Amino acid sequence: MALFPPLTSADILAFQFSAWYPAFSSLTIKSTVIRPLPTGFHEYLHSDGVFVPVGADDVPVESTLSDDEDSGDEEEEFPRFAFPELDDKIRECLRQYGAVFPKLNFSSPQDAAWVLPASSPLKCTSPADVYMLLKASDFMTHDITPDLVFDGCTETESGAKDRGYQLELVLRKWYPVDKSRELRCFVRDNALIAISQRDTNYYEFLNDPTSQRNIVSTIQNFWETNIRDKWTGPKHYIFDFLLTRDLSKGHILDFNPYAPRTDSLLFSFEELVTVSPQSEPIFRVIDSRAHPAASSNAPANQHNMVPFEALSLSSGLDIQEFAGKWKDEIQKSVA
């Protein structure tokens, strides 16, 4: 059996949010898909720098230095973008949901969570928040680059890889998520074969035998009842699931291709290809704080965690100049 089943461009498109959401809308987080997006939005995401379009917020985007300070450098000028109709659609979603977290067709800006308050990760309450998360995220590069979206697909004819692909903005109702109850579930040949803890921290309750039995039973029953016969995409797929606090119910978070681009977490794909369908899936968790896959104290996606103020100050400076200016700004903020 091949490690990764072949995928066509049509298979990949089955995993974009707008393709699966209509069939599973009652089993997942309330969401709104905005498509098509305005002319220039793709260019905005591709452009250099982290900035919001004109009119996205009532508060103008300004330098972190006060008007009477002379930085000795000219302010960096970003290209001007404005999307008033999209701003209105985002505000309408905010009125409906209270707060949202955004994603594009496949990816969410988890790596840019640092741009918003840590107490409410990814919680957007204005169009500017939405734009800032998307603009600061490296993960968005995948969705705005068709060659990456369809990388590894089997078609060889010219133009097959980008046929039918259109960028979309998804706004999902925000609420605090307990990451200890997020699971990743692996399906091969329409059989649920494995379940992995998604967050790589040690949680005592996940190692309790009774809790483990309840979790496996809940997910297997949910998949058999709500997913197996409704899913119309490839027969090999991966879905993310969030359990309720009592571990008896849950809802779908996302569907992902069974492909190298999807993190296999506590399994390896080499391992998964040898798993035969059983009466129940294999369940794997972080079983101790010394587990080799357990998180260290370093935050996730730390390579992308650059304070917003640093983005404003760093333009045109070498490392020594930037370090001096950044130190001055920190001293001012605590004075």
Short mmCIF file of N, CA, C and O in Angstrom, two decimals, residues 31-110:
data_model
loop_
_atom_site.label_atom_id
_atom_site.label_comp_id
_atom_site.label_asym_id
_atom_site.label_seq_id
_atom_site.Cartn_x
_atom_site.Cartn_y
_atom_site.Cartn_z
N SER A 31 -20.05 29.64 10.87
CA SER A 31 -19.05 30.31 10.04
C SER A 31 -19.70 31.00 8.86
O SER A 31 -20.80 30.64 8.44
N THR A 32 -18.99 31.98 8.31
CA THR A 32 -19.42 32.68 7.10
C THR A 32 -18.28 32.65 6.10
O THR A 32 -17.13 32.96 6.45
N VAL A 33 -18.60 32.28 4.85
CA VAL A 33 -17.61 32.25 3.78
C VAL A 33 -17.81 33.47 2.90
O VAL A 33 -18.93 33.71 2.41
N ILE A 34 -16.77 34.25 2.71
CA ILE A 34 -16.83 35.44 1.84
C ILE A 34 -16.05 35.13 0.57
O ILE A 34 -14.84 34.92 0.59
N ARG A 35 -16.77 35.08 -0.53
CA ARG A 35 -16.19 34.70 -1.82
C ARG A 35 -17.13 35.14 -2.92
O ARG A 35 -18.34 34.89 -2.79
N PRO A 36 -16.68 35.82 -3.93
CA PRO A 36 -15.29 36.17 -4.22
C PRO A 36 -14.82 37.34 -3.37
O PRO A 36 -15.63 38.11 -2.82
N LEU A 37 -13.53 37.46 -3.26
CA LEU A 37 -12.92 38.55 -2.53
C LEU A 37 -12.63 39.71 -3.48
O LEU A 37 -12.51 39.51 -4.69
N PRO A 38 -12.52 40.92 -2.96
CA PRO A 38 -12.37 42.08 -3.83
C PRO A 38 -11.06 42.07 -4.61
O PRO A 38 -10.06 41.48 -4.18
N THR A 39 -11.08 42.75 -5.74
CA THR A 39 -9.87 42.92 -6.54
C THR A 39 -8.79 43.59 -5.69
O THR A 39 -9.05 44.57 -4.99
N GLY A 40 -7.62 43.06 -5.70
CA GLY A 40 -6.52 43.63 -4.92
C GLY A 40 -6.26 42.92 -3.61
O GLY A 40 -5.20 43.12 -3.00
N PHE A 41 -7.20 42.06 -3.15
CA PHE A 41 -7.00 41.41 -1.86
C PHE A 41 -5.84 40.42 -1.92
O PHE A 41 -5.02 40.36 -1.00
N HIS A 42 -5.77 39.69 -3.00
CA HIS A 42 -4.66 38.75 -3.17
C HIS A 42 -3.33 39.49 -3.20
O HIS A 42 -2.34 39.08 -2.58
N GLU A 43 -3.31 40.63 -3.90
CA GLU A 43 -2.10 41.45 -3.97
C GLU A 43 -1.74 41.99 -2.59
O GLU A 43 -0.56 42.07 -2.22
N TYR A 44 -2.76 42.39 -1.82
CA TYR A 44 -2.52 42.89 -0.47
C TYR A 44 -1.82 41.84 0.39
O TYR A 44 -0.83 42.13 1.08
N LEU A 45 -2.31 40.58 0.36
CA LEU A 45 -1.70 39.54 1.16
C LEU A 45 -0.28 39.22 0.70
O LEU A 45 0.57 38.84 1.51
N HIS A 46 -0.02 39.38 -0.59
CA HIS A 46 1.29 39.10 -1.15
C HIS A 46 2.30 40.23 -0.88
O HIS A 46 3.51 40.00 -0.92
N SER A 47 1.81 41.43 -0.63
CA SER A 47 2.71 42.59 -0.50
C SER A 47 3.55 42.51 0.76
O SER A 47 3.20 41.85 1.73
N ASP A 48 4.69 43.18 0.74
CA ASP A 48 5.61 43.17 1.88
C ASP A 48 5.07 44.04 3.01
O ASP A 48 4.36 45.03 2.78
N GLY A 49 5.46 43.72 4.21
CA GLY A 49 5.09 44.53 5.36
C GLY A 49 3.82 44.04 6.04
O GLY A 49 3.03 43.30 5.46
N VAL A 50 3.65 44.44 7.28
CA VAL A 50 2.45 44.11 8.05
C VAL A 50 1.69 45.39 8.32
O VAL A 50 2.13 46.23 9.11
N PHE A 51 0.56 45.58 7.66
CA PHE A 51 -0.22 46.81 7.78
C PHE A 51 -1.66 46.50 7.41
O PHE A 51 -1.96 45.48 6.79
N VAL A 52 -2.57 47.37 7.82
CA VAL A 52 -3.99 47.15 7.53
C VAL A 52 -4.44 48.10 6.43
O VAL A 52 -3.89 49.18 6.26
N PRO A 53 -5.44 47.69 5.64
CA PRO A 53 -5.96 48.56 4.59
C PRO A 53 -6.58 49.83 5.16
O PRO A 53 -7.04 49.86 6.31
N VAL A 54 -6.62 50.86 4.36
CA VAL A 54 -7.22 52.13 4.75
C VAL A 54 -8.71 51.91 5.06
O VAL A 54 -9.42 51.26 4.30
N GLY A 55 -9.17 52.46 6.18
CA GLY A 55 -10.58 52.37 6.54
C GLY A 55 -10.98 51.12 7.27
O GLY A 55 -12.16 50.94 7.58
N ALA A 56 -10.02 50.23 7.55
CA ALA A 56 -10.35 48.97 8.22
C ALA A 56 -10.70 49.17 9.69
O ALA A 56 -11.30 48.31 10.31
N ASP A 57 -10.30 50.30 10.24
CA ASP A 57 -10.59 50.58 11.64
C ASP A 57 -10.74 52.08 11.82
O ASP A 57 -10.23 52.87 11.04
N ASP A 58 -11.43 52.47 12.88
CA ASP A 58 -11.61 53.90 13.15
C ASP A 58 -10.32 54.53 13.66
O ASP A 58 -10.15 55.74 13.61
N VAL A 59 -9.42 53.70 14.18
CA VAL A 59 -8.16 54.21 14.71
C VAL A 59 -7.11 54.15 13.61
O VAL A 59 -6.83 53.08 13.08
N PRO A 60 -6.53 55.27 13.20
CA PRO A 60 -5.54 55.24 12.13
C PRO A 60 -4.28 54.50 12.55
O PRO A 60 -3.90 54.51 13.71
N VAL A 61 -3.65 53.84 11.59
CA VAL A 61 -2.38 53.16 11.85
C VAL A 61 -1.26 54.18 11.86
O VAL A 61 -1.07 54.91 10.90
N GLU A 62 -0.53 54.28 12.97
CA GLU A 62 0.50 55.28 13.11
C GLU A 62 1.80 54.63 13.55
O GLU A 62 1.83 53.51 14.04
N SER A 63 2.87 55.38 13.43
CA SER A 63 4.15 54.93 13.96
C SER A 63 4.06 54.87 15.47
O SER A 63 3.30 55.62 16.10
N THR A 64 4.85 54.00 16.11
CA THR A 64 4.87 53.94 17.57
C THR A 64 5.61 55.11 18.18
O THR A 64 5.54 55.35 19.37
N LEU A 65 6.34 55.89 17.37
CA LEU A 65 7.02 57.07 17.88
C LEU A 65 6.08 58.26 17.86
O LEU A 65 5.26 58.41 16.96
N SER A 66 6.17 59.14 18.86
CA SER A 66 5.30 60.29 18.91
C SER A 66 5.68 61.30 17.82
O SER A 66 6.79 61.27 17.28
N ASP A 67 4.76 62.21 17.51
CA ASP A 67 4.97 63.16 16.42
C ASP A 67 6.17 64.06 16.64
O ASP A 67 6.82 64.50 15.69
N ASP A 68 6.48 64.36 17.92
CA ASP A 68 7.56 65.31 18.17
C ASP A 68 8.91 64.62 18.33
O ASP A 68 9.89 65.27 18.66
N GLU A 69 8.95 63.30 18.14
CA GLU A 69 10.22 62.59 18.20
C GLU A 69 10.78 62.46 16.79
O GLU A 69 10.08 62.19 15.84
N ASP A 70 12.06 62.66 16.68
CA ASP A 70 12.72 62.51 15.39
C ASP A 70 13.50 61.21 15.41
O ASP A 70 14.49 61.07 16.13
N SER A 71 13.01 60.24 14.67
CA SER A 71 13.65 58.92 14.68
C SER A 71 14.95 58.94 13.90
O SER A 71 15.74 58.01 13.98
N GLY A 72 15.14 59.95 13.08
CA GLY A 72 16.34 59.98 12.26
C GLY A 72 16.20 59.18 10.99
O GLY A 72 17.11 59.10 10.19
N ASP A 73 15.04 58.56 10.80
CA ASP A 73 14.79 57.76 9.61
C ASP A 73 13.43 58.14 9.06
O ASP A 73 12.50 58.48 9.79
N GLU A 74 13.27 58.04 7.77
CA GLU A 74 11.97 58.27 7.17
C GLU A 74 11.09 57.06 7.45
O GLU A 74 11.53 55.93 7.46
N GLU A 75 9.79 57.33 7.69
CA GLU A 75 8.86 56.24 7.92
C GLU A 75 8.71 55.42 6.66
O GLU A 75 8.69 55.94 5.55
N GLU A 76 8.58 54.11 6.86
CA GLU A 76 8.37 53.24 5.71
C GLU A 76 6.99 53.48 5.13
O GLU A 76 6.00 53.57 5.86
N GLU A 77 6.91 53.60 3.83
CA GLU A 77 5.63 53.79 3.18
C GLU A 77 5.15 52.48 2.58
O GLU A 77 5.86 51.85 1.81
N PHE A 78 3.92 52.06 2.97
CA PHE A 78 3.33 50.85 2.44
C PHE A 78 2.38 51.22 1.31
O PHE A 78 1.82 52.32 1.28
N PRO A 79 2.15 50.30 0.37
CA PRO A 79 1.16 50.56 -0.68
C PRO A 79 -0.23 50.73 -0.06
O PRO A 79 -0.52 50.16 0.99
N ARG A 80 -1.05 51.53 -0.69
CA ARG A 80 -2.37 51.81 -0.14
C ARG A 80 -3.39 50.81 -0.71
O ARG A 80 -3.51 50.65 -1.92
N PHE A 81 -4.09 50.15 0.20
CA PHE A 81 -5.18 49.25 -0.17
C PHE A 81 -6.42 49.66 0.63
O PHE A 81 -6.31 50.12 1.78
N ALA A 82 -7.57 49.49 0.04
CA ALA A 82 -8.83 49.77 0.73
C ALA A 82 -9.88 48.81 0.21
O ALA A 82 -10.04 48.63 -1.00
N PHE A 83 -10.62 48.18 1.14
CA PHE A 83 -11.65 47.22 0.79
C PHE A 83 -12.93 47.53 1.57
O PHE A 83 -13.33 46.77 2.48
N PRO A 84 -13.59 48.66 1.27
CA PRO A 84 -14.75 49.07 2.07
C PRO A 84 -15.89 48.04 2.10
O PRO A 84 -16.52 47.86 3.14
N GLU A 85 -16.17 47.39 0.97
CA GLU A 85 -17.25 46.41 0.95
C GLU A 85 -16.90 45.19 1.80
O GLU A 85 -17.76 44.65 2.51
N LEU A 86 -15.66 44.77 1.75
CA LEU A 86 -15.23 43.66 2.59
C LEU A 86 -15.25 44.05 4.06
O LEU A 86 -15.65 43.25 4.92
N ASP A 87 -14.84 45.28 4.36
CA ASP A 87 -14.92 45.77 5.75
C ASP A 87 -16.35 45.64 6.26
O ASP A 87 -16.58 45.21 7.39
N ASP A 88 -17.33 46.04 5.44
CA ASP A 88 -18.74 45.99 5.85
C ASP A 88 -19.19 44.55 6.10
O ASP A 88 -19.94 44.28 7.05
N LYS A 89 -18.72 43.62 5.26
CA LYS A 89 -19.10 42.21 5.45
C LYS A 89 -18.49 41.66 6.73
O LYS A 89 -19.13 40.88 7.46
N ILE A 90 -17.27 42.07 7.03
CA ILE A 90 -16.63 41.62 8.28
C ILE A 90 -17.39 42.20 9.48
O ILE A 90 -17.65 41.48 10.46
N ARG A 91 -17.75 43.47 9.40
CA ARG A 91 -18.49 44.09 10.51
C ARG A 91 -19.85 43.43 10.71
O ARG A 91 -20.32 43.28 11.85
N GLU A 92 -20.49 43.01 9.62
CA GLU A 92 -21.77 42.32 9.73
C GLU A 92 -21.59 40.98 10.46
O GLU A 92 -22.41 40.61 11.31
N CYS A 93 -20.53 40.27 10.16
CA CYS A 93 -20.24 39.03 10.87
C CYS A 93 -19.96 39.28 12.35
O CYS A 93 -20.38 38.50 13.21
N LEU A 94 -19.27 40.37 12.65
CA LEU A 94 -18.99 40.71 14.04
C LEU A 94 -20.28 41.02 14.79
O LEU A 94 -20.43 40.65 15.96
N ARG A 95 -21.21 41.69 14.13
CA ARG A 95 -22.51 41.95 14.77
C ARG A 95 -23.26 40.64 15.03
O ARG A 95 -23.95 40.49 16.05
N GLN A 96 -23.11 39.69 14.13
CA GLN A 96 -23.81 38.41 14.25
C GLN A 96 -23.17 37.49 15.28
O GLN A 96 -23.86 36.85 16.07
N TYR A 97 -21.82 37.42 15.27
CA TYR A 97 -21.12 36.46 16.12
C TYR A 97 -20.53 37.05 17.39
O TYR A 97 -20.17 36.31 18.30
N GLY A 98 -20.37 38.37 17.44
CA GLY A 98 -19.72 39.00 18.58
C GLY A 98 -18.22 39.15 18.38
O GLY A 98 -17.67 40.22 18.56
N ALA A 99 -17.57 38.08 18.01
CA ALA A 99 -16.15 38.08 17.67
C ALA A 99 -15.90 36.91 16.73
O ALA A 99 -16.66 35.94 16.72
N VAL A 100 -14.84 37.00 15.93
CA VAL A 100 -14.56 35.95 14.96
C VAL A 100 -13.08 35.59 14.97
O VAL A 100 -12.26 36.34 15.49
N PHE A 101 -12.76 34.43 14.41
CA PHE A 101 -11.37 34.15 14.06
C PHE A 101 -11.36 33.75 12.59
O PHE A 101 -12.25 33.05 12.11
N PRO A 102 -10.38 34.23 11.83
CA PRO A 102 -10.39 34.07 10.39
C PRO A 102 -9.52 32.91 9.90
O PRO A 102 -8.64 32.41 10.60
N LYS A 103 -9.80 32.48 8.69
CA LYS A 103 -8.94 31.57 7.97
C LYS A 103 -9.19 31.78 6.49
O LYS A 103 -10.15 32.48 6.11
N LEU A 104 -8.35 31.19 5.66
CA LEU A 104 -8.59 31.19 4.22
C LEU A 104 -9.11 29.80 3.84
O LEU A 104 -9.64 29.09 4.69
N ASN A 105 -8.99 29.41 2.61
CA ASN A 105 -9.58 28.15 2.14
C ASN A 105 -9.19 26.96 2.99
O ASN A 105 -10.02 26.10 3.30
N PHE A 106 -7.90 26.88 3.36
CA PHE A 106 -7.39 25.72 4.08
C PHE A 106 -6.74 26.07 5.42
O PHE A 106 -6.83 25.30 6.37
N SER A 107 -6.08 27.20 5.48
CA SER A 107 -5.18 27.49 6.60
C SER A 107 -5.73 28.59 7.51
O SER A 107 -6.38 29.53 7.04
N SER A 108 -5.40 28.48 8.79
CA SER A 108 -5.72 29.54 9.74
C SER A 108 -4.42 30.16 10.25
O SER A 108 -3.39 29.47 10.31
N PRO A 109 -4.44 31.43 10.64
CA PRO A 109 -3.20 32.13 11.02
C PRO A 109 -2.76 31.87 12.45
O PRO A 109 -2.50 32.79 13.22
N GLN A 110 -2.66 30.59 12.82
CA GLN A 110 -2.26 30.24 14.18
C GLN A 110 -0.91 30.82 14.55
O GLN A 110 -0.66 31.16 15.71
#
